[in-house]
Every structure is written in C-alpha cells, then in structure tokens.
Tab-separated table of C-alpha atoms in Angstrom:
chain	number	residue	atom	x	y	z
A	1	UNK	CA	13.055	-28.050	-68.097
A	2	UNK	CA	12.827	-31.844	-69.881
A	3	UNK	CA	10.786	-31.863	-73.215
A	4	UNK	CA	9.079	-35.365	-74.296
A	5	UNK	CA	9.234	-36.909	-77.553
A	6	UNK	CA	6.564	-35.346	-79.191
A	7	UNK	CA	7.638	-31.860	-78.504
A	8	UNK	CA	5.828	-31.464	-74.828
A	9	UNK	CA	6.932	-29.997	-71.256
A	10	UNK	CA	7.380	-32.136	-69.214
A	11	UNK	CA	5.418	-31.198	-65.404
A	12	UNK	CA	8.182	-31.090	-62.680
A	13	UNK	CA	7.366	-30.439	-58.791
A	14	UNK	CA	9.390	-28.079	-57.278
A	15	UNK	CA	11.212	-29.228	-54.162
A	16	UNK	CA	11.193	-26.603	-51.044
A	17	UNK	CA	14.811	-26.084	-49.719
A	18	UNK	CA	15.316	-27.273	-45.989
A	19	UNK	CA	14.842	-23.846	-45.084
A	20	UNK	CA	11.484	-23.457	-46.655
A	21	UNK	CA	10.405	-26.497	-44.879
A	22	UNK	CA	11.529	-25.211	-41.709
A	23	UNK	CA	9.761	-22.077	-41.962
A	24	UNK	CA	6.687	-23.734	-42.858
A	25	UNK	CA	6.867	-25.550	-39.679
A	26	UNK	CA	8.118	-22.549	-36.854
A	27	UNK	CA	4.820	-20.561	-38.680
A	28	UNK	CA	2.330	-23.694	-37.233
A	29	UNK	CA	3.960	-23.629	-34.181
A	30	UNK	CA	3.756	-19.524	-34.108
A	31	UNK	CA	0.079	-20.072	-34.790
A	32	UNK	CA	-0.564	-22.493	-32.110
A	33	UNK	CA	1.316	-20.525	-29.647
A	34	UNK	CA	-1.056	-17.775	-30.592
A	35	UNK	CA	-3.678	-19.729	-30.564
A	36	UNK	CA	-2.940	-20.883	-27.297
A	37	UNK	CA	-2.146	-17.014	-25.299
A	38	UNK	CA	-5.525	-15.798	-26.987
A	39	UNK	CA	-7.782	-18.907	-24.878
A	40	UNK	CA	-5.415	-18.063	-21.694
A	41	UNK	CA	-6.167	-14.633	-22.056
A	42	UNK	CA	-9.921	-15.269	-22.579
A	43	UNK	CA	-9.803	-17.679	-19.501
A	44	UNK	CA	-7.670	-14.997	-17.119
A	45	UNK	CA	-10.241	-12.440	-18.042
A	46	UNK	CA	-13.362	-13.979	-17.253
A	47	UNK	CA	-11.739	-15.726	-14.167
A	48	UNK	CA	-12.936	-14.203	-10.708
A	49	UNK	CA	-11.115	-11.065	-10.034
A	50	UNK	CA	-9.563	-10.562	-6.322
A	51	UNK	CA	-8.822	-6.873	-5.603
A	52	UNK	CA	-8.489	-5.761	-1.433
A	53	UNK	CA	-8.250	-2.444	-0.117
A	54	UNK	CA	-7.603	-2.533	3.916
A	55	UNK	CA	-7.955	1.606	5.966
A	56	UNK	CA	-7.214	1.763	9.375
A	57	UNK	CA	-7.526	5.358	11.206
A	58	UNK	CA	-7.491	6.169	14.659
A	59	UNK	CA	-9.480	9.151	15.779
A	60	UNK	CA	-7.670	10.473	17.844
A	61	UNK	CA	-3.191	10.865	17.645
A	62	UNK	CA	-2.705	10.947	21.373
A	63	UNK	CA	-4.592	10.474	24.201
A	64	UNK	CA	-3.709	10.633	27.990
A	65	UNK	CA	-3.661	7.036	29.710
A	66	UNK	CA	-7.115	6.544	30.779
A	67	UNK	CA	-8.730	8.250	27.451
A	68	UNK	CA	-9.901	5.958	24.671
A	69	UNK	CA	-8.981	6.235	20.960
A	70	UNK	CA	-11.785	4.834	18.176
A	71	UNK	CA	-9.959	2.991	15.287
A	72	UNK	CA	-11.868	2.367	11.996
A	73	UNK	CA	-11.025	-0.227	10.016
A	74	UNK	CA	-12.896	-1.106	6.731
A	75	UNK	CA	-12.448	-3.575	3.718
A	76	UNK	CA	-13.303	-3.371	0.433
A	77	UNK	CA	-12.807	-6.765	-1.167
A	78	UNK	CA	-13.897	-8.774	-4.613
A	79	UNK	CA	-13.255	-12.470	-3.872
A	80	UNK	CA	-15.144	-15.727	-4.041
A	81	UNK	CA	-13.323	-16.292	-0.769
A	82	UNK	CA	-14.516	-15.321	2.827
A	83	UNK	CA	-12.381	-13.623	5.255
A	84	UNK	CA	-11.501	-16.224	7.908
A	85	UNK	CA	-10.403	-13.560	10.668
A	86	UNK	CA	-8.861	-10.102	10.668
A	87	UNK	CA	-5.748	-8.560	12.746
A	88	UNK	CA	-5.500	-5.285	14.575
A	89	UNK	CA	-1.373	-4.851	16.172
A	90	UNK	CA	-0.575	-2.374	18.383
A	91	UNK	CA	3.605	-1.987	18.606
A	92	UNK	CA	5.328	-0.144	20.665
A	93	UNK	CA	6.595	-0.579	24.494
A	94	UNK	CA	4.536	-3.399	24.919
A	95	UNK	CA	2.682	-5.395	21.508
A	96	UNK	CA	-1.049	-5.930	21.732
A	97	UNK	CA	-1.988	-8.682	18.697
A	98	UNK	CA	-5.980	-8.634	18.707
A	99	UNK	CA	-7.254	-11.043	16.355
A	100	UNK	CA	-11.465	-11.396	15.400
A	101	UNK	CA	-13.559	-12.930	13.308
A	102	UNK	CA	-15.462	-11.163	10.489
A	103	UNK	CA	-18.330	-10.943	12.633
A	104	UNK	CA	-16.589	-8.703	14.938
A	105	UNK	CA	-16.936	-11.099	17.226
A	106	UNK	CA	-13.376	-11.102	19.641
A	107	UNK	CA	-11.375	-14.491	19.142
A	108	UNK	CA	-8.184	-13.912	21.574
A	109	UNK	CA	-5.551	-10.775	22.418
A	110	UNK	CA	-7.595	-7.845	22.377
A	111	UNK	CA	-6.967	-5.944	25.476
A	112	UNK	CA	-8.686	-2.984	26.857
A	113	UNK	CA	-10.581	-3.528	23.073
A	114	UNK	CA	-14.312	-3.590	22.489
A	115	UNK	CA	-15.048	-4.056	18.611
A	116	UNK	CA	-18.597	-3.587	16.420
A	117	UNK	CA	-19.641	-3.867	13.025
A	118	UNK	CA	-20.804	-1.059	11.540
A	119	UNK	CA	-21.808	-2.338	8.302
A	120	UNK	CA	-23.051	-5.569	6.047
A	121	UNK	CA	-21.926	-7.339	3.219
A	122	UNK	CA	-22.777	-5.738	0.033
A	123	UNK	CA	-25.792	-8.037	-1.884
A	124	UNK	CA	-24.114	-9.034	-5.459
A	125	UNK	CA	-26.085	-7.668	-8.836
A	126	UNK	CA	-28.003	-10.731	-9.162
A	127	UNK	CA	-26.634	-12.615	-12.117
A	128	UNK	CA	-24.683	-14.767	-9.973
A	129	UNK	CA	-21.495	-12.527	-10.432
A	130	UNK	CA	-20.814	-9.317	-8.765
A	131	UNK	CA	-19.202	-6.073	-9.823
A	132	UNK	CA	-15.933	-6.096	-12.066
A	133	UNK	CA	-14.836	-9.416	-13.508
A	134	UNK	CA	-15.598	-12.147	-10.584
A	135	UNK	CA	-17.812	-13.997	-9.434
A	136	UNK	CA	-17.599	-13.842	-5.815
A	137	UNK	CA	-19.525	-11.438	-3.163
A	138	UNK	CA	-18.527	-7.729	-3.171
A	139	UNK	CA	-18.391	-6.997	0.604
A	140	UNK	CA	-16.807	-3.985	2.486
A	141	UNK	CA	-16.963	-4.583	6.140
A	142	UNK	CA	-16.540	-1.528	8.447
A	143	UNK	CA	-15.752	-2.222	12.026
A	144	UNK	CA	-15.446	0.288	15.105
A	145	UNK	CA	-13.031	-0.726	17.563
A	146	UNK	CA	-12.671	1.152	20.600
A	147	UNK	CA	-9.397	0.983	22.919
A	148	UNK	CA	-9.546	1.787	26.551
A	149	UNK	CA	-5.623	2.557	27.592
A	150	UNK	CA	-5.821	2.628	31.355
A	151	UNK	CA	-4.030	-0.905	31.035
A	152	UNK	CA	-1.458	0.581	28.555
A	153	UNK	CA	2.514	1.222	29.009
A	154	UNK	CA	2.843	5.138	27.869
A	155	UNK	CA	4.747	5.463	24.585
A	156	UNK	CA	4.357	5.676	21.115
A	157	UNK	CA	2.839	2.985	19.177
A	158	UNK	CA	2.297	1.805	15.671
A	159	UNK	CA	-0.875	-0.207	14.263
A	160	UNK	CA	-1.424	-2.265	11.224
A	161	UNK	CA	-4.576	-4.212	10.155
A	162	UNK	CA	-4.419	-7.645	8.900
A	163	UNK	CA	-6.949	-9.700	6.558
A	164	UNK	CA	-6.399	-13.743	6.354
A	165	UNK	CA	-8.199	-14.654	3.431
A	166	UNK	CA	-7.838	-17.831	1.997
A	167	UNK	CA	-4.272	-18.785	2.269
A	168	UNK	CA	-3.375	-14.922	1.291
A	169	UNK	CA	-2.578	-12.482	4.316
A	170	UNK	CA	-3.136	-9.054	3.423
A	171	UNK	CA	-1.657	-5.872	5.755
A	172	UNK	CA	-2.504	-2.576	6.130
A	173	UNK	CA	-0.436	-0.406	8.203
A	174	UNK	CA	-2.017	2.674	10.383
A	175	UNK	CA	-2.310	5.708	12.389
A	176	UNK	CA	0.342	6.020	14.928
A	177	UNK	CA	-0.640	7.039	18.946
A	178	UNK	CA	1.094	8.477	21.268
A	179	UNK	CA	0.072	7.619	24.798
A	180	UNK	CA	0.495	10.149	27.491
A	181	UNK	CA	0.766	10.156	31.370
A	182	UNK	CA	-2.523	11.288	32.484
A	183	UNK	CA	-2.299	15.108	33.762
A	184	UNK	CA	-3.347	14.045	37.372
A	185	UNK	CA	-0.523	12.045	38.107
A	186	UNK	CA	2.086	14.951	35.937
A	187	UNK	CA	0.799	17.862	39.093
A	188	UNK	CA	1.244	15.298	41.792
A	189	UNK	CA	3.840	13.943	43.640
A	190	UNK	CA	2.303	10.618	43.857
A	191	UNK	CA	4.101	7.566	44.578
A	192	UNK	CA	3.373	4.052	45.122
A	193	UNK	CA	4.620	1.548	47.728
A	194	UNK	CA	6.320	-1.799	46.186
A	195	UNK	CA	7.337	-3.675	49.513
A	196	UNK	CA	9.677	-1.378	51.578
A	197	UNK	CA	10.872	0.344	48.602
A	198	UNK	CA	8.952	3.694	47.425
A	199	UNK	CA	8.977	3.809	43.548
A	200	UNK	CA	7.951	7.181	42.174
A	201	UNK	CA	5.787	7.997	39.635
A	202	UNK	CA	5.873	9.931	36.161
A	203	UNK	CA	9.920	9.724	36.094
A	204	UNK	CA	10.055	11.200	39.577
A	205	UNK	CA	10.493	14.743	37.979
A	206	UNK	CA	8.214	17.610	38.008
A	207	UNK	CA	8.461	20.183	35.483
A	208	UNK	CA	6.961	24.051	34.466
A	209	UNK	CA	4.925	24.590	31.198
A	210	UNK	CA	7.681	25.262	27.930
A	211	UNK	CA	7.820	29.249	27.734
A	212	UNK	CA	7.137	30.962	24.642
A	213	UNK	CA	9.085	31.173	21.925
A	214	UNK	CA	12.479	33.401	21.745
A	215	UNK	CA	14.906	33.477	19.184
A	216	UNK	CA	14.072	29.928	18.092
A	217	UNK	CA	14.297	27.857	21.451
A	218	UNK	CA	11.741	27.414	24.047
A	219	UNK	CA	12.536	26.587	27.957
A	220	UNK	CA	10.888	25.381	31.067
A	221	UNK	CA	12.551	24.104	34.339
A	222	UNK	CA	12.553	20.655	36.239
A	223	UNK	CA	12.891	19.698	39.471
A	224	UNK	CA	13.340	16.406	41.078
A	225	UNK	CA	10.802	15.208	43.645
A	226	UNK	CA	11.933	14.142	46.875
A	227	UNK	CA	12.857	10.595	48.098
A	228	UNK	CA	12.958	9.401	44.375
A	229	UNK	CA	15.499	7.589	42.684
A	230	UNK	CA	15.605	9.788	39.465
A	231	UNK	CA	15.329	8.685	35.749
A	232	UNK	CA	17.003	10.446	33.558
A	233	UNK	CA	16.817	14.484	33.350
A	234	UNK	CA	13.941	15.718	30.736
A	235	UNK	CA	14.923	17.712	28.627
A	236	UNK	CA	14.776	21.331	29.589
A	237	UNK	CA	15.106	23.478	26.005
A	238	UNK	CA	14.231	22.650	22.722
A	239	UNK	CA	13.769	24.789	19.288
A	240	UNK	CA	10.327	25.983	18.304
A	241	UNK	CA	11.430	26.828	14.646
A	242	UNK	CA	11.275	24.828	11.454
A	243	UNK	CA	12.833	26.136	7.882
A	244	UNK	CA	11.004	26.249	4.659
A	245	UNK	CA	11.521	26.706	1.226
A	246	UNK	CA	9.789	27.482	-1.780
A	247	UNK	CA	6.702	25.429	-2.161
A	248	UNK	CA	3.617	25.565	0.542
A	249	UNK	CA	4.579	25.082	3.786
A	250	UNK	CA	1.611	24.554	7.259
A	251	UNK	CA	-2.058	25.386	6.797
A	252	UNK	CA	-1.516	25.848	3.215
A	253	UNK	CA	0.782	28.631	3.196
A	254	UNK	CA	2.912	29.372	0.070
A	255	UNK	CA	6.594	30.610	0.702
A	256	UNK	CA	8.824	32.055	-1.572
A	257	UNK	CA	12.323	31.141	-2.788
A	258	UNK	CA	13.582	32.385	0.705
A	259	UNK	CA	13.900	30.466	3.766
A	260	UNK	CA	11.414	31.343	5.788
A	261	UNK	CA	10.551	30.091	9.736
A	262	UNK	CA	7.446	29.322	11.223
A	263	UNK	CA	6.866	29.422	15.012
A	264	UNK	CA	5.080	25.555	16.128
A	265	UNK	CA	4.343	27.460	19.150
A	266	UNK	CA	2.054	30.170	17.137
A	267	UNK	CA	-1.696	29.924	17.260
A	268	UNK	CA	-2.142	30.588	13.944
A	269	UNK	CA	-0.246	26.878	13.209
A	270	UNK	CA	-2.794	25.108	15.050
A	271	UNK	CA	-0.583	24.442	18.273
A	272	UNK	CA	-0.730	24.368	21.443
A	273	UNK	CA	1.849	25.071	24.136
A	274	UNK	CA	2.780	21.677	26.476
A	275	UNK	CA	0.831	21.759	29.402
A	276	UNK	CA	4.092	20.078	31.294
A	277	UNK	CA	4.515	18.935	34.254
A	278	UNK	CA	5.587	15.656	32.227
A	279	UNK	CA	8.866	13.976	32.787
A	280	UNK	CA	9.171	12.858	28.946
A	281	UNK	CA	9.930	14.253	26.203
A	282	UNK	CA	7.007	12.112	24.253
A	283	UNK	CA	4.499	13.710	26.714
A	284	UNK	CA	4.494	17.171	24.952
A	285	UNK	CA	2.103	18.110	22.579
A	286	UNK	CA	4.218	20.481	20.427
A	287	UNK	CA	7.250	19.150	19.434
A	288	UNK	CA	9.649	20.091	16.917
A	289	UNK	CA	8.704	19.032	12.815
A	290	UNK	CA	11.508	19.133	10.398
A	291	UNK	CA	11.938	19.697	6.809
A	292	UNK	CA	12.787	16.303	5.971
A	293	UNK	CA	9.339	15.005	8.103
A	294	UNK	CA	7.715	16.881	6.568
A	295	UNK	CA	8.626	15.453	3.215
A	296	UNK	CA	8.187	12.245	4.105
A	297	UNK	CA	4.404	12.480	5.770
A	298	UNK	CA	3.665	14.366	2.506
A	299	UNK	CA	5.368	11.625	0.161
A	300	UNK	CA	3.646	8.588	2.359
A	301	UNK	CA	0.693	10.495	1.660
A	302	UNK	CA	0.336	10.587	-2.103
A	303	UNK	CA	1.715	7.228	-2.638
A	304	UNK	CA	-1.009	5.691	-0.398
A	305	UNK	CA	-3.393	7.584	-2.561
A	306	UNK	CA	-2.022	6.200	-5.868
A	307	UNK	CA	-2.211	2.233	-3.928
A	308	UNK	CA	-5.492	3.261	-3.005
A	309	UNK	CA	-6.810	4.545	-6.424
A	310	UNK	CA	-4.903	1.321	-8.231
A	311	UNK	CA	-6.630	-1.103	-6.059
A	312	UNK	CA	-10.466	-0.785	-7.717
A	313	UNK	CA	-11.495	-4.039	-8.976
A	314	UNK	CA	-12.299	-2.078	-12.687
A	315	UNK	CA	-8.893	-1.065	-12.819
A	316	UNK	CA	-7.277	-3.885	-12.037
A	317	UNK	CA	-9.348	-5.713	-14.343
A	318	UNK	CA	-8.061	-3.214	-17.101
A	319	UNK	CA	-4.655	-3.087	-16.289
A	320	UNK	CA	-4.323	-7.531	-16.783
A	321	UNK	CA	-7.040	-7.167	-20.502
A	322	UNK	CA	-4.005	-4.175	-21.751
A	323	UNK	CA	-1.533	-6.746	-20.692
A	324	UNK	CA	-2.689	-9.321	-22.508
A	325	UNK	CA	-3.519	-7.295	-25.600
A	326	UNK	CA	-0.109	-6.165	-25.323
A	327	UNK	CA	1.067	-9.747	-25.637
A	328	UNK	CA	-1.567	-11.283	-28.600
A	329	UNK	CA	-1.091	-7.707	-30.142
A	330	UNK	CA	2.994	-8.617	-30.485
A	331	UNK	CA	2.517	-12.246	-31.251
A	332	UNK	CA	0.491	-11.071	-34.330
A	333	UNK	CA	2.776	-8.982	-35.786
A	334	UNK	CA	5.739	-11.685	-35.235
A	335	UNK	CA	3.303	-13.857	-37.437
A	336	UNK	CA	2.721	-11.471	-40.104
A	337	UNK	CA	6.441	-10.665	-40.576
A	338	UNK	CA	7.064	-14.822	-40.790
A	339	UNK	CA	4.406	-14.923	-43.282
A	340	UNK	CA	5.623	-11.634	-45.587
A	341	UNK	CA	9.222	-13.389	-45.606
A	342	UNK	CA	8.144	-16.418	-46.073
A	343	UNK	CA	5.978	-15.069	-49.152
A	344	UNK	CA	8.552	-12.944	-50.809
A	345	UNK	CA	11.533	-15.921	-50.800
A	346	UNK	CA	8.880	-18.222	-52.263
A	347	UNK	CA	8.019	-15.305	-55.100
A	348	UNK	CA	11.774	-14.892	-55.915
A	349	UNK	CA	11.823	-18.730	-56.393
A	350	UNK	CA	9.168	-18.580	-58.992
A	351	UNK	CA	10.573	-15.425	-60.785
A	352	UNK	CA	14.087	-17.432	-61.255
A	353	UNK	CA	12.433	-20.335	-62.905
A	354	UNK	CA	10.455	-18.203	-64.977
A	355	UNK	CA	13.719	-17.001	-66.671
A	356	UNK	CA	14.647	-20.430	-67.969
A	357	UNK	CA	13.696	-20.264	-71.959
A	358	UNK	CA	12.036	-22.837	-73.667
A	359	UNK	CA	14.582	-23.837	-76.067
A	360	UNK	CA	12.712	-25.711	-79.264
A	361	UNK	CA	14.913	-29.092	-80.291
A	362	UNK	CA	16.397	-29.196	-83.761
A	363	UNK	CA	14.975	-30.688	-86.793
C-alpha cells in the first residue's frame, strides 16, 4: 500500500480480475434471460387456451342390413376459432367419408346418412372471455346422425370423427359395427338373375343354429344350396370357452388364482346363441373372446378415460402455469448460486488485502 510524504495512505482502486468481470457480465445476461421467460410466461398464460375433446358412439354394435344404427357425436371445444366442417368415416368393405358443416347441415359423401343437431353453442360468461384461460366461445355441439344400411356391403366397419378447425384437424376414432345379412334372405334360398347367369345369395350356403355348448366346442351343419357356385365352406365348429385368471373376469365376476372357464354361450354372460342360417362367420352373434381381447378392450378403455379427463380446458391450463413455474422456479436458483459465488470470491479478495500491515517509515 504507497504512503505519501507526510505520512498518509495513499487511496488505490482495486482492479477486478478478468474473471470477475466476466461474471459480472453472464449475471446481466442471467437476469435478462429471466426477465425475459417470466413476460413469455405471463403472455402464454393469459393467451387464449385451445383444448378439444371429440366422442363418437354408435348405439347399436351390429345391426342386420336394412336396420339403422344412431351415432352420437359431440364436441367440447375452447377456441377463438370456429369449426369449418366436421368428418364422420365409415371403413371397412367399402369407405363411406361424410363430411358437414357445423350446422349439421350435409356438404357431400354421406350415404344412407341423415344428421341433426341436438344442441347450441354454449353463451360465454360475459366478460368477453369464456371459461378457463381464452378468450374464444365455449361451444359443445352434439349431433345425431342416423345411418340407414340397406345400401351397405355386410362386414365389419370402423368409424372415426373428424374436426377441421382452423388449419388444425382433430380425430376421434369410434364404435365399431358389424353389419349382418338380414335374417330373411339367411332362411331363403333366394337368388337373383344377372343376365343368363344365376348368382346366389348369402354365400349360397344354408346353415342350422350353433348347438349348445359341450366340452368347449359348439357345432351346427351346412349345406350348399342348389345351382350355386359355392363360396367358401363356413365354418362348422368353433369353441365356446374362454380362460381366466385371477382378477374379475365378465359381468363383474372375481376369479381366483385358478384358471377358470366361462361358457359365451351361458345366459347368465349376457349371450345369445346364433340364430344361423348365415354363411359367415361375422354373421354370428356369439363369437369366441380371448384373454388377450379382453385385455386390450379393457386397456383402450382406461387410457381413453385418462385422454378424456386430461383434455379439460382447467387442466390444461394448469399443466402449461406448473411448466412454466418449473422453468422461472430453476432460472432463479441458477441466479442465486451466480450471485453467492460471485459474493464469496469478492469477500476473500477483501480479507487478503486486509492482511497487508501498515508498516510506519523510519525516522
């Protein structure tokens, strides 16, 4: 430390090592950055919220061709966007794409479909913003669309529902149906006439009702109807018996840690025996469920309820504001630890030049 002539310290600045300096400058930056996620977050939060939850259920599983089937499809949607039209695909031996405007009003495709609107748009809460954290127009159309099959290829088909809003599609896949040969033309030996040719209905097979069960398989006999030119054989047996474990099994039952069987052919399950006469397999209404089926209508189940349950606009809304608290929450504590290091290096500065003595000069 320098002395003057009269006996004096002399005041020195201290000069901050390169690393000081460069600390002091990453801890402005840190603090802008910080700065900057907290007016984001503020921004993403307030911003309207879009949450969509598309159901589509069919009343009915199968039907004979001829029947109709009611599907109901609803929408529960928070956007500041209108829906521009809506989707309802049928997939299977032939693909019926039925598109219609929000209105329920029927834009192109929809065959053998009439559809209605069952319900409005929900009014908002009158501050200009409506439930949850937007600012569009809660609404939750419900529409009832009813399917005539006379025109339809038997089979098995899938449906899915589809919302075009904005330039966002949204899809919704759901119930499957099964459609049947109707029972008149199954006890008849109806054929048509296509030029000189006869073509024969229902597979050109007619066949008895499946027996009961015994020892695991049911039966029932076909024969082929005359002057046809045969499909393929339907199948004639076919096992009535499913395996269990532990854990609850149809109609709620609980089993045991032993296998146990259940007859699909019962009453007390709920089903019926075929009424046959039908030359597919598809055509029966009890048919064989296995474990594995099971499992997986069961696991498609609860994970549709947890996509369901997660798609609330307050939830949502909750999940992104823990997010982002996650994030300033972090940030913060990267700041503090700067700053304590920062602190303690520039303490153990000042402690070393406290140890230099004043020495007194000599007379």
């Amino acid at each position: 430390m320098a002395i003057n002539k009269k006996g004096h310290k002399k005041t020195e600045k201290v000069k901050l090592s390169p690393v000081t300096k460069l600390n002091t400058k990453f801890g402005a930056k840190l603090s802008a950055v910080v700065l900057t996620v907290m007016i984001i977050s503020i921004l993403v939060v307030s911003s309207p919220a879009q949450a969509l939850n598309l159901n589509l259920n069919s009343s009915k599983s199968k039907i004979s061709r001829g029947e109709s089937v009611i599907f109901d499809a609803s929408i529960l949607i928070n956007s500041n966007q209108p829906i521009q039209k809506l989707e309802l695909d049928l997939s299977g031996p032939e693909k019926v794409s039925c598109f219609f405007n929000e209105d329920g009003s029927i834009i192109s495709g929809c065959k053998g479909m009439t559809i209605r609107k069952i319900s409005t748009d929900v009014p908002d809460s009158g501050y200009g913003y409506s439930y949850g954290y937007g600012y569009g127009s809660e609404v939750d159309p419900e529409y009832e669309i009813t399917l005539a099959s006379d025109d339809y290829k038997t089979g098995d088909y899938t449906s899915s529902l589809k919302a075009f809003i904005g330039d966002q599609v949204f899809t919704k896949d759901g119930s499957n149906l099964n459609i049947a040969a109707s029972s008149a033309v199954s006890d008849s030996y109806y054929y048509g006439h296509a030029g000189t040719t006869k073509v024969c209905l229902n597979n050109g097979w007619t066949c008895s009702d499946w027996s009961g069960c015994s020892d695991g398989m049911q039966s029932r006999s076909c024969t082929a109807r005359p002057n046809c030119y045969l499909d393929t054989r339907p199948q004639e047996q076919r096992s009535c018996l499913i395996t269990l474990t532990s854990g609850s099994g149809l109609n709620g039952n609980t089993y045991d840690g032993l296998e146990s069987t259940i007859n699909l052919n019962s009453p007390n399950n709920g089903n019926s025996g075929s009424s046959g006469n039908s030359g597919s397999e598809s055509d029966d209404p009890t048919v064989s469920m296995s474990t594995s089926q099971i499992f997986s209508n069961t696991l498609s189940g609860i994970t549709g309820a947890v996509i369901g349950a997660t798609s609330s606009p307050s939830q949502l809304a909750i999940i992104v504001a823990a997010i982002v608290l996650a994030i300033i929450l972090g940030l913060i504590i990267g700041l503090v630890i700067v700053r304590v290091s920062r602190r303690s290096r520039r303490m153990r500065k000042i402690r070393e030049l406290n140890r230099i003595r004043y020495i007194p000069p000599k007379q």
